[in-house]
Amino acid sequence: MISWITRNSWKVVSASEVGITHVQNNVPCQDASKHVVDSETLIACVADGAGSAARSDEGSRLAVEVFVAVSNELLKRNKSGSLEDITSDAFEEARKAVLTIAGNDPQDFATTLSGLIATRDDIAAVQIGDGAIVVDGEVVLDSYTDMYANAGDYSNETRFLTETDVAPVKFSASDKKVERVAILTDGLDNIAFDNNGYERKPHAPFFDPMFAWLESSSEPENQAELAGFLASDRVRAKTGDDVTLLLAMR
């Protein structure tokens, strides 16, 4: 699953690849991503369906679709609206959409969600569950940001969009022109981050070449290189999980 768009100031590429353990167990890729660019505004979202949930691939796909669509509509309807409010509303609408199709089986559609809006000078982001959002070389949201909001009751347990008492962690900044954005699922944790206790920093030897590649890429066909990298032996040697990476720069 790959997508590519280049308009005006933003260049964006994303890809999701099934993990090797999913291949071995005949399980589909449960990650999803979606983005849209309008002039100088970027809306982007990544979701990671729970590995144990029977239909989490459907949940993750619907979540990113609704988050991006609602964010886009709210921005067009009220261009002066708070980005933090818009991302919060879009998060809640994505949650409602997934719960609606889930009916009496919300756990079957369990998924994380990491969503972001960046305009000319402002940025806002929301997240539930694991994964990470990296802005200009700094981690702004991930599962270490707020352990109550993103972690479950037990070690290595995460929270999901479909839980009844769920509330996202948030990040926002005004008068800040963002240059580079990366949103990724936790399958890439061992490659993309340097870990020091509860503090995680982006691993420069991972991110710098990725953005250098994106900057030099001019043909949509080059997106296949990202998908190929995510499905490569180098990545699969570090993780058996599905992997998703969305990169954006201007």
Coordinates of N, CA and C in Angstrom, one line a residue:
M1 N 0.8 -1.2 0.0 CA 0.0 0.0 0.0 C 0.9 1.2 0.0
I2 N 0.8 2.0 -1.1 CA 1.7 3.1 -1.2 C 0.9 4.3 -1.7
S3 N 1.3 5.5 -1.3 CA 0.7 6.7 -1.9 C 1.7 7.8 -2.0
W4 N 1.4 8.7 -3.0 CA 2.4 9.8 -3.3 C 1.6 11.0 -3.7
I5 N 2.0 12.1 -3.2 CA 1.4 13.4 -3.7 C 2.5 14.5 -3.6
T6 N 2.5 15.3 -4.7 CA 3.4 16.5 -4.6 C 2.6 17.7 -5.2
R7 N 2.4 18.7 -4.3 CA 1.6 19.9 -4.7 C 2.3 21.1 -4.0
N8 N 2.5 22.1 -4.8 CA 3.0 23.3 -4.2 C 4.2 23.1 -3.3
S9 N 4.1 23.4 -2.0 CA 5.3 23.4 -1.1 C 5.5 22.0 -0.5
W10 N 4.6 21.1 -0.4 CA 4.7 19.9 0.3 C 5.0 18.7 -0.6
K11 N 6.0 17.9 -0.2 CA 6.2 16.7 -0.9 C 6.0 15.6 0.1
V12 N 5.2 14.6 -0.2 CA 4.8 13.6 0.7 C 4.9 12.2 0.1
V13 N 5.4 11.2 0.8 CA 5.3 9.8 0.4 C 5.0 8.9 1.6
S14 N 4.3 7.9 1.4 CA 4.0 7.0 2.5 C 3.9 5.6 1.9
A15 N 4.1 4.6 2.8 CA 4.0 3.2 2.4 C 3.7 2.4 3.6
S16 N 3.0 1.3 3.5 CA 2.7 0.3 4.5 C 3.1 -1.1 4.0
E17 N 3.8 -1.8 4.7 CA 4.2 -3.2 4.3 C 3.9 -4.2 5.4
V18 N 3.4 -5.3 4.9 CA 3.1 -6.4 5.9 C 4.3 -7.0 6.5
G19 N 4.2 -7.3 7.8 CA 5.3 -7.9 8.5 C 5.5 -9.3 8.2
I20 N 6.7 -9.8 8.4 CA 7.0 -11.2 8.1 C 6.2 -12.2 8.9
T21 N 6.0 -11.9 10.2 CA 5.2 -12.8 11.0 C 3.7 -12.8 10.5
H22 N 3.2 -11.7 9.9 CA 1.9 -11.7 9.4 C 1.9 -12.5 8.1
V23 N 2.9 -12.5 7.3 CA 3.0 -13.3 6.1 C 3.0 -14.8 6.5
Q24 N 3.8 -15.1 7.5 CA 3.9 -16.5 7.9 C 2.5 -17.0 8.5
N25 N 1.8 -16.1 9.1 CA 0.5 -16.5 9.7 C -0.7 -16.2 8.8
N26 N -0.4 -15.8 7.6 CA -1.5 -15.5 6.6 C -2.4 -14.4 7.1
V27 N -1.8 -13.4 7.7 CA -2.6 -12.2 8.3 C -2.3 -11.0 7.4
P28 N -3.3 -10.2 7.0 CA -3.1 -9.1 6.1 C -2.3 -8.0 6.9
C29 N -1.8 -7.0 6.1 CA -1.2 -5.8 6.7 C -2.3 -5.1 7.5
Q30 N -2.1 -4.7 8.7 CA -3.1 -4.1 9.5 C -2.8 -2.6 9.8
D31 N -1.7 -2.1 9.1 CA -1.4 -0.7 9.1 C -2.1 0.1 8.0
A32 N -2.2 1.4 8.2 CA -2.8 2.2 7.1 C -2.3 3.6 7.2
S33 N -2.3 4.3 6.1 CA -2.0 5.8 6.2 C -2.8 6.5 5.1
K34 N -2.9 7.8 5.4 CA -3.7 8.7 4.5 C -3.2 10.1 4.6
H35 N -3.1 10.8 3.5 CA -2.7 12.2 3.6 C -3.4 13.0 2.5
V36 N -3.4 14.3 2.7 CA -3.9 15.2 1.7 C -3.2 16.5 1.8
V37 N -2.9 17.2 0.7 CA -2.2 18.5 0.7 C -3.0 19.5 0.0
D38 N -3.2 20.6 0.6 CA -4.0 21.7 -0.1 C -3.2 23.0 0.2
S39 N -2.6 23.5 -0.9 CA -1.8 24.7 -0.8 C -0.6 24.4 0.2
E40 N -0.6 25.2 1.3 CA 0.5 25.0 2.2 C 0.1 24.2 3.4
T41 N -1.0 23.5 3.3 CA -1.6 22.7 4.5 C -1.4 21.2 4.2
L42 N -0.8 20.5 5.2 CA -0.7 19.1 5.2 C -1.6 18.5 6.2
I43 N -2.4 17.5 5.8 CA -3.1 16.7 6.8 C -2.6 15.2 6.6
A44 N -2.2 14.6 7.6 CA -1.6 13.2 7.5 C -2.0 12.4 8.7
C45 N -2.2 11.1 8.5 CA -2.7 10.2 9.5 C -2.1 8.8 9.3
V46 N -1.7 8.1 10.3 CA -1.2 6.8 10.3 C -1.9 6.0 11.4
A47 N -2.3 4.7 11.1 CA -2.9 3.9 12.1 C -2.4 2.5 12.1
D48 N -2.4 1.8 13.2 CA -1.8 0.5 13.4 C -2.9 -0.4 14.0
G49 N -3.5 -1.3 13.2 CA -4.5 -2.2 13.8 C -3.9 -3.2 14.7
A50 N -4.6 -3.5 15.8 CA -4.1 -4.4 16.8 C -3.9 -5.8 16.1
G51 N -2.8 -6.4 16.4 CA -2.4 -7.7 15.8 C -3.3 -8.8 16.2
S52 N -3.9 -8.7 17.4 CA -4.8 -9.8 17.8 C -6.3 -9.6 17.4
A53 N -6.6 -8.4 16.8 CA -8.0 -8.1 16.4 C -8.3 -8.6 15.1
A54 N -9.4 -9.3 14.9 CA -9.8 -10.0 13.7 C -9.9 -9.1 12.5
R55 N -10.4 -7.9 12.7 CA -10.7 -7.0 11.6 C -10.1 -5.6 11.8
S56 N -8.9 -5.6 12.4 CA -8.3 -4.3 12.7 C -7.8 -3.7 11.5
D57 N -7.5 -4.4 10.4 CA -7.1 -3.8 9.1 C -8.2 -2.9 8.6
E58 N -9.5 -3.3 8.8 CA -10.6 -2.4 8.4 C -10.7 -1.2 9.3
G59 N -10.5 -1.4 10.6 CA -10.5 -0.3 11.6 C -9.5 0.7 11.3
S60 N -8.2 0.3 11.0 CA -7.2 1.3 10.7 C -7.4 2.0 9.4
R61 N -7.9 1.4 8.4 CA -8.2 2.0 7.1 C -9.3 3.1 7.3
L62 N -10.3 2.7 8.0 CA -11.4 3.6 8.2 C -11.0 4.8 9.0
A63 N -10.2 4.6 10.0 CA -9.8 5.6 10.9 C -9.0 6.7 10.2
V64 N -8.0 6.3 9.4 CA -7.2 7.3 8.7 C -8.1 8.1 7.6
E65 N -9.0 7.3 7.0 CA -9.8 8.0 6.0 C -10.7 9.1 6.6
V66 N -11.3 8.7 7.7 CA -12.2 9.7 8.4 C -11.5 10.8 9.0
F67 N -10.3 10.6 9.6 CA -9.6 11.6 10.2 C -9.2 12.7 9.2
V68 N -8.6 12.2 8.1 CA -8.2 13.2 7.0 C -9.4 13.9 6.4
A69 N -10.5 13.2 6.1 CA -11.6 13.8 5.5 C -12.3 14.8 6.4
V70 N -12.4 14.5 7.6 CA -13.1 15.4 8.6 C -12.2 16.7 8.8
S71 N -10.9 16.4 9.0 CA -9.9 17.5 9.1 C -10.0 18.5 7.9
N72 N -10.0 17.9 6.7 CA -10.0 18.7 5.5 C -11.3 19.5 5.4
E73 N -12.4 18.9 5.8 CA -13.7 19.6 5.7 C -13.8 20.7 6.7
L74 N -13.3 20.4 7.9 CA -13.4 21.5 9.0 C -12.5 22.6 8.7
L75 N -11.3 22.4 8.1 CA -10.4 23.5 7.7 C -11.1 24.3 6.6
K76 N -11.7 23.7 5.6 CA -12.4 24.5 4.6 C -13.5 25.3 5.1
R77 N -14.2 24.7 6.1 CA -15.4 25.4 6.6 C -15.1 26.5 7.5
N78 N -14.0 26.4 8.2 CA -13.6 27.4 9.2 C -12.1 27.6 9.2
K79 N -11.6 28.4 8.3 CA -10.2 28.5 8.2 C -9.5 29.2 9.4
S80 N -10.3 29.8 10.2 CA -9.7 30.5 11.4 C -9.8 29.6 12.6
G81 N -10.3 28.4 12.5 CA -10.5 27.5 13.6 C -9.2 27.1 14.2
S82 N -9.2 26.7 15.5 CA -8.0 26.2 16.2 C -7.7 24.9 15.6
L83 N -6.4 24.7 15.2 CA -6.0 23.4 14.7 C -6.1 22.3 15.8
E84 N -5.9 22.7 17.0 CA -6.0 21.7 18.1 C -7.4 21.2 18.2
D85 N -8.4 22.1 18.1 CA -9.8 21.7 18.1 C -10.1 20.9 16.9
I86 N -9.6 21.2 15.8 CA -9.9 20.5 14.6 C -9.4 19.0 14.7
T87 N -8.1 18.9 15.1 CA -7.6 17.5 15.2 C -8.3 16.7 16.3
S88 N -8.8 17.4 17.3 CA -9.5 16.7 18.4 C -10.9 16.2 17.8
D89 N -11.6 17.1 17.1 CA -12.8 16.7 16.5 C -12.7 15.6 15.5
A90 N -11.6 15.7 14.7 CA -11.4 14.7 13.7 C -11.1 13.3 14.3
F91 N -10.3 13.4 15.4 CA -10.1 12.1 16.2 C -11.4 11.5 16.6
E92 N -12.2 12.3 17.2 CA -13.5 11.8 17.7 C -14.4 11.3 16.6
E93 N -14.4 11.9 15.5 CA -15.2 11.4 14.4 C -14.7 10.1 13.8
A94 N -13.3 10.0 13.8 CA -12.7 8.7 13.4 C -13.1 7.6 14.3
R95 N -13.1 7.9 15.6 CA -13.5 6.9 16.6 C -14.9 6.5 16.5
K96 N -15.8 7.5 16.3 CA -17.2 7.2 16.1 C -17.4 6.3 14.9
A97 N -16.7 6.6 13.8 CA -16.9 5.8 12.6 C -16.5 4.4 12.8
V98 N -15.4 4.2 13.4 CA -14.9 2.8 13.7 C -15.9 2.0 14.6
L99 N -16.3 2.7 15.6 CA -17.3 2.1 16.6 C -18.6 1.8 15.9
T100 N -19.0 2.6 14.9 CA -20.3 2.3 14.2 C -20.2 1.0 13.4
I101 N -19.1 0.9 12.7 CA -19.0 -0.4 11.9 C -18.7 -1.6 12.8
A102 N -18.1 -1.3 13.9 CA -17.8 -2.4 14.8 C -19.0 -3.0 15.5
G103 N -20.0 -2.2 15.8 CA -21.2 -2.6 16.4 C -20.9 -3.2 17.8
N104 N -21.3 -4.5 18.0 CA -21.1 -5.1 19.3 C -19.7 -5.7 19.5
D105 N -18.8 -5.5 18.5 CA -17.5 -6.1 18.6 C -16.4 -5.1 18.4
P106 N -16.3 -4.0 19.2 CA -15.3 -3.0 19.0 C -13.9 -3.5 19.1
Q107 N -13.6 -4.5 19.9 CA -12.2 -5.0 20.0 C -11.7 -5.6 18.7
D108 N -12.7 -6.1 17.9 CA -12.3 -6.7 16.6 C -11.7 -5.7 15.6
F109 N -12.0 -4.4 15.9 CA -11.6 -3.3 15.0 C -10.6 -2.4 15.6
A110 N -10.0 -2.9 16.7 CA -9.0 -2.0 17.5 C -7.9 -1.5 16.7
T111 N -7.6 -0.2 16.8 CA -6.5 0.4 16.1 C -5.9 1.6 16.8
T112 N -4.7 1.9 16.6 CA -4.1 3.1 17.1 C -4.4 4.2 16.1
L113 N -4.0 5.5 16.4 CA -4.2 6.5 15.4 C -3.2 7.7 15.8
S114 N -2.5 8.1 14.8 CA -1.6 9.3 14.9 C -1.9 10.3 13.8
G115 N -2.5 11.4 14.1 CA -2.9 12.4 13.1 C -2.3 13.7 13.3
L116 N -2.1 14.5 12.2 CA -1.4 15.8 12.2 C -2.0 16.7 11.2
I117 N -2.0 18.0 11.5 CA -2.3 19.1 10.6 C -1.2 20.1 10.7
A118 N -0.6 20.4 9.6 CA 0.4 21.5 9.6 C 0.1 22.5 8.5
T119 N -0.1 23.8 8.9 CA -0.4 24.9 8.0 C 0.8 25.7 7.8
R120 N 0.6 26.9 7.3 CA 1.8 27.7 7.0 C 2.7 27.9 8.2
D121 N 2.1 28.3 9.3 CA 2.8 28.6 10.5 C 2.4 27.9 11.8
D122 N 1.5 26.9 11.7 CA 1.0 26.3 12.9 C 0.9 24.8 12.6
I123 N 0.9 24.0 13.8 CA 0.9 22.6 13.7 C 0.1 22.1 14.9
A124 N -0.7 21.0 14.7 CA -1.4 20.3 15.8 C -1.4 18.8 15.5
A125 N -1.3 18.0 16.5 CA -1.3 16.6 16.3 C -2.0 15.9 17.5
V126 N -2.5 14.7 17.2 CA -3.2 13.9 18.2 C -2.7 12.5 18.1
Q127 N -2.7 11.7 19.2 CA -2.3 10.3 19.1 C -3.0 9.5 20.2
I128 N -3.3 8.3 19.8 CA -3.7 7.3 20.8 C -2.9 6.0 20.5
G129 N -2.3 5.4 21.4 CA -1.6 4.1 21.2 C -0.1 4.4 20.9
D130 N 0.5 3.3 20.4 CA 2.0 3.4 20.1 C 2.2 4.0 18.7
G131 N 3.5 4.0 18.2 CA 3.8 4.7 17.0 C 4.4 6.1 17.4
A132 N 4.8 6.9 16.5 CA 5.4 8.2 16.8 C 5.2 9.2 15.7
I133 N 5.2 10.5 16.1 CA 5.2 11.6 15.2 C 6.5 12.4 15.5
V134 N 7.3 12.6 14.4 CA 8.6 13.3 14.5 C 8.5 14.6 13.7
V135 N 8.7 15.7 14.3 CA 8.6 17.0 13.6 C 10.0 17.7 13.7
D136 N 10.6 18.0 12.6 CA 11.9 18.7 12.5 C 12.9 18.1 13.4
G137 N 13.0 16.7 13.4 CA 14.0 16.0 14.1 C 13.7 15.8 15.6
E138 N 12.5 16.2 16.1 CA 12.2 16.0 17.5 C 10.9 15.1 17.6
V139 N 10.9 14.2 18.5 CA 9.7 13.4 18.8 C 8.7 14.3 19.5
V140 N 7.5 14.5 18.9 CA 6.5 15.3 19.6 C 5.4 14.5 20.2
L141 N 5.2 13.3 19.7 CA 4.2 12.4 20.3 C 4.6 11.0 20.0
D142 N 4.6 10.2 21.1 CA 4.7 8.7 20.9 C 4.2 8.1 22.2
S143 N 4.4 6.8 22.3 CA 3.9 6.1 23.5 C 4.6 6.4 24.8
Y144 N 5.7 7.1 24.7 CA 6.4 7.5 25.9 C 6.0 8.9 26.3
T145 N 5.2 9.6 25.5 CA 4.9 11.0 25.8 C 4.0 11.1 27.0
D146 N 3.0 10.2 27.1 CA 2.0 10.2 28.2 C 1.7 8.7 28.5
M147 N 2.3 8.2 29.5 CA 2.1 6.7 29.7 C 0.7 6.4 30.0
Y148 N -0.1 7.3 30.7 CA -1.5 6.9 31.0 C -2.3 6.9 29.7
A149 N -2.1 7.9 28.8 CA -2.9 8.0 27.7 C -2.6 6.9 26.6
N150 N -1.4 6.5 26.5 CA -1.0 5.6 25.4 C -0.7 4.2 25.8
A151 N -0.4 4.0 27.1 CA 0.0 2.6 27.5 C -1.2 2.0 28.3
G152 N -1.3 0.7 28.2 CA -2.3 -0.1 28.9 C -1.9 -0.4 30.3
D153 N -2.6 -1.3 30.9 CA -2.3 -1.6 32.3 C -1.0 -2.5 32.5
Y154 N -0.6 -3.1 31.4 CA 0.5 -4.1 31.5 C 1.6 -3.7 30.6
S155 N 2.8 -4.2 30.8 CA 4.0 -3.9 30.0 C 3.7 -4.4 28.5
N156 N 4.1 -3.5 27.6 CA 4.0 -3.8 26.2 C 2.5 -3.8 25.7
E157 N 1.6 -3.3 26.5 CA 0.2 -3.1 26.1 C 0.0 -1.7 25.7
T158 N -0.8 -1.5 24.7 CA -1.1 -0.1 24.2 C -2.6 0.1 24.3
R159 N -3.0 1.4 24.2 CA -4.4 1.7 24.1 C -4.9 1.9 22.7
F160 N -6.2 1.8 22.5 CA -6.7 1.8 21.1 C -7.9 2.8 21.0
L161 N -8.1 3.2 19.8 CA -9.2 4.1 19.4 C -10.6 3.6 19.9
T162 N -10.8 2.3 19.9 CA -12.1 1.8 20.2 C -12.4 1.6 21.6
E163 N -11.5 2.0 22.6 CA -11.8 1.9 24.0 C -12.8 3.0 24.4
T164 N -13.6 2.7 25.4 CA -14.7 3.6 25.8 C -14.2 4.8 26.5
D165 N -13.1 4.8 27.2 CA -12.6 5.9 28.0 C -11.4 6.6 27.4
V166 N -11.2 6.4 26.1 CA -10.0 6.8 25.5 C -10.0 8.3 25.2
A167 N -8.8 8.9 25.4 CA -8.6 10.3 25.1 C -7.2 10.5 24.5
P168 N -7.0 11.2 23.4 CA -5.7 11.3 22.8 C -4.8 12.2 23.5
V169 N -3.5 11.9 23.4 CA -2.5 12.9 23.8 C -2.4 13.9 22.6
K170 N -1.9 15.2 23.0 CA -2.0 16.2 22.0 C -0.7 17.0 21.9
F171 N -0.4 17.6 20.8 CA 0.7 18.5 20.6 C 0.3 19.6 19.7
S172 N 0.7 20.8 20.0 CA 0.4 22.0 19.1 C 1.5 23.0 19.3
A173 N 1.7 23.8 18.3 CA 2.7 24.9 18.3 C 2.2 25.9 17.3
S174 N 2.3 27.2 17.7 CA 2.0 28.3 16.8 C 3.2 29.1 16.4
D175 N 3.1 29.8 15.3 CA 4.2 30.5 14.7 C 5.4 29.7 14.5
K176 N 5.2 28.5 14.0 CA 6.3 27.6 13.8 C 6.1 26.9 12.4
K177 N 6.9 27.3 11.5 CA 6.9 26.7 10.1 C 7.6 25.4 10.1
V178 N 6.9 24.3 10.1 CA 7.4 23.0 10.1 C 8.1 22.7 8.7
E179 N 9.2 22.1 8.7 CA 9.9 21.7 7.5 C 9.8 20.2 7.2
R180 N 9.9 19.4 8.2 CA 9.9 17.9 8.0 C 9.0 17.2 9.0
V181 N 8.3 16.3 8.5 CA 7.4 15.5 9.3 C 7.5 14.0 9.0
A182 N 7.6 13.2 10.0 CA 7.6 11.7 9.9 C 6.5 11.1 10.8
I183 N 5.7 10.3 10.3 CA 4.7 9.5 11.2 C 5.0 8.1 10.9
L184 N 5.1 7.3 11.9 CA 5.5 5.9 11.7 C 4.8 5.0 12.8
T185 N 4.6 3.8 12.4 CA 4.1 2.8 13.4 C 5.2 2.2 14.1
D186 N 4.9 1.5 15.2 CA 5.9 1.0 16.2 C 6.7 -0.2 15.6
G187 N 6.3 -0.7 14.5 CA 7.2 -1.7 13.8 C 8.5 -1.2 13.5
L188 N 8.7 0.1 13.3 CA 10.0 0.7 13.0 C 10.8 1.2 14.2
D189 N 10.3 1.0 15.4 CA 10.9 1.5 16.6 C 12.4 1.1 16.7
N190 N 12.7 -0.1 16.4 CA 14.1 -0.6 16.6 C 15.1 0.0 15.6
I191 N 14.5 0.5 14.5 CA 15.4 1.1 13.5 C 15.4 2.6 13.5
A192 N 14.3 3.2 13.9 CA 14.1 4.7 13.7 C 14.5 5.5 15.0
F193 N 14.7 4.8 16.1 CA 14.9 5.6 17.4 C 16.1 5.1 18.2
D194 N 16.7 6.0 18.9 CA 17.7 5.7 19.9 C 16.9 5.8 21.2
N195 N 17.0 4.7 22.0 CA 16.2 4.6 23.2 C 17.2 4.8 24.4
N196 N 16.7 5.6 25.4 CA 17.4 5.9 26.6 C 16.4 5.9 27.7
G197 N 16.1 4.8 28.3 CA 15.0 4.7 29.3 C 13.7 5.1 28.7
Y198 N 13.1 6.1 29.2 CA 11.8 6.6 28.7 C 12.0 7.7 27.7
E199 N 13.2 8.1 27.4 CA 13.4 9.2 26.4 C 13.9 8.5 25.1
R200 N 13.2 8.9 24.0 CA 13.5 8.4 22.7 C 13.9 9.6 21.8
K201 N 14.9 9.4 21.0 CA 15.4 10.4 20.1 C 15.4 9.7 18.7
P202 N 15.1 10.5 17.7 CA 15.2 10.0 16.3 C 16.6 9.6 15.9
H203 N 16.7 8.5 15.3 CA 18.0 8.0 14.9 C 18.4 8.7 13.6
A204 N 19.3 9.6 13.7 CA 19.7 10.4 12.5 C 20.1 9.6 11.3
P205 N 20.9 8.5 11.5 CA 21.3 7.7 10.3 C 20.1 7.0 9.6
F206 N 18.9 7.0 10.3 CA 17.7 6.5 9.6 C 17.0 7.6 8.9
F207 N 16.7 8.7 9.6 CA 15.9 9.7 9.1 C 16.6 10.6 8.0
D208 N 17.8 11.0 8.3 CA 18.5 11.9 7.3 C 18.6 11.4 5.9
P209 N 19.0 10.1 5.7 CA 18.9 9.6 4.3 C 17.5 9.5 3.7
M210 N 16.5 9.2 4.6 CA 15.2 9.1 4.0 C 14.7 10.5 3.5
F211 N 15.0 11.6 4.3 CA 14.6 12.9 3.8 C 15.4 13.4 2.6
A212 N 16.7 13.0 2.6 CA 17.5 13.3 1.5 C 17.0 12.7 0.2
W213 N 16.6 11.4 0.3 CA 16.0 10.7 -0.8 C 14.7 11.4 -1.3
L214 N 13.9 11.7 -0.3 CA 12.6 12.4 -0.7 C 12.8 13.7 -1.4
E215 N 13.8 14.5 -0.9 CA 14.1 15.8 -1.5 C 14.5 15.6 -2.9
S216 N 15.3 14.6 -3.2 CA 15.8 14.4 -4.5 C 14.9 13.7 -5.5
S217 N 13.8 13.1 -4.9 CA 12.9 12.3 -5.8 C 12.0 13.3 -6.5
S218 N 11.8 13.0 -7.8 CA 10.9 13.8 -8.6 C 9.8 13.0 -9.3
E219 N 10.0 11.7 -9.4 CA 9.1 10.9 -10.1 C 8.2 10.0 -9.1
P220 N 6.9 10.0 -9.3 CA 6.1 9.2 -8.4 C 6.5 7.7 -8.3
E221 N 7.2 7.2 -9.4 CA 7.6 5.8 -9.4 C 8.6 5.5 -8.3
N222 N 9.3 6.6 -7.8 CA 10.3 6.4 -6.8 C 9.7 6.0 -5.5
Q223 N 8.4 6.1 -5.3 CA 7.8 5.7 -4.1 C 8.0 4.2 -3.9
A224 N 8.1 3.4 -5.0 CA 8.3 2.0 -4.8 C 9.6 1.7 -4.1
E225 N 10.6 2.6 -4.1 CA 11.8 2.4 -3.3 C 11.5 2.4 -1.8
L226 N 10.5 3.3 -1.4 CA 10.2 3.3 0.1 C 9.5 1.9 0.4
A227 N 8.6 1.5 -0.4 CA 7.9 0.2 -0.1 C 8.9 -0.9 -0.1
G228 N 9.9 -0.9 -1.0 CA 10.9 -1.9 -1.1 C 11.8 -1.9 0.1
F229 N 12.1 -0.7 0.6 CA 12.9 -0.6 1.8 C 12.2 -1.2 3.0
L230 N 10.9 -0.9 3.1 CA 10.1 -1.4 4.3 C 9.9 -2.9 4.3
A231 N 10.0 -3.5 3.1 CA 9.9 -4.9 2.9 C 11.2 -5.6 2.8
S232 N 12.3 -4.9 3.0 CA 13.6 -5.4 2.8 C 14.1 -6.3 4.0
D233 N 15.1 -7.1 3.7 CA 15.7 -8.0 4.8 C 16.2 -7.2 5.9
R234 N 16.7 -6.0 5.6 CA 17.3 -5.1 6.7 C 16.2 -4.8 7.7
V235 N 15.0 -4.4 7.2 CA 13.9 -4.1 8.1 C 13.4 -5.3 8.8
R236 N 13.2 -6.4 8.0 CA 12.6 -7.6 8.6 C 13.5 -8.3 9.6
A237 N 14.8 -8.0 9.5 CA 15.7 -8.6 10.5 C 15.5 -7.9 11.9
K238 N 14.9 -6.7 11.9 CA 14.7 -6.0 13.1 C 13.3 -6.1 13.7
T239 N 12.3 -6.5 12.8 CA 10.9 -6.6 13.3 C 10.1 -7.5 12.4
G240 N 9.2 -8.2 13.1 CA 8.3 -9.1 12.3 C 6.9 -8.4 12.1
D241 N 6.8 -7.2 12.6 CA 5.5 -6.5 12.6 C 5.3 -5.7 11.3
D242 N 4.0 -5.4 11.0 CA 3.8 -4.5 9.9 C 4.5 -3.2 10.2
V243 N 4.8 -2.5 9.1 CA 5.6 -1.2 9.2 C 4.9 -0.2 8.3
T244 N 4.8 1.0 8.8 CA 4.3 2.1 8.0 C 5.2 3.4 8.2
L245 N 5.5 4.1 7.2 CA 6.3 5.3 7.3 C 5.7 6.3 6.3
L246 N 5.4 7.5 6.9 CA 4.9 8.6 6.1 C 5.9 9.8 6.3
L247 N 6.5 10.3 5.2 CA 7.4 11.3 5.2 C 6.9 12.5 4.5
A248 N 7.1 13.7 5.0 CA 6.6 15.0 4.4 C 7.6 16.1 4.6
M249 N 7.9 16.8 3.6 CA 8.8 17.9 3.7 C 8.5 19.1 2.8
R250 N 9.0 20.3 3.1 CA 8.8 21.4 2.2 C 10.0 22.3 2.3

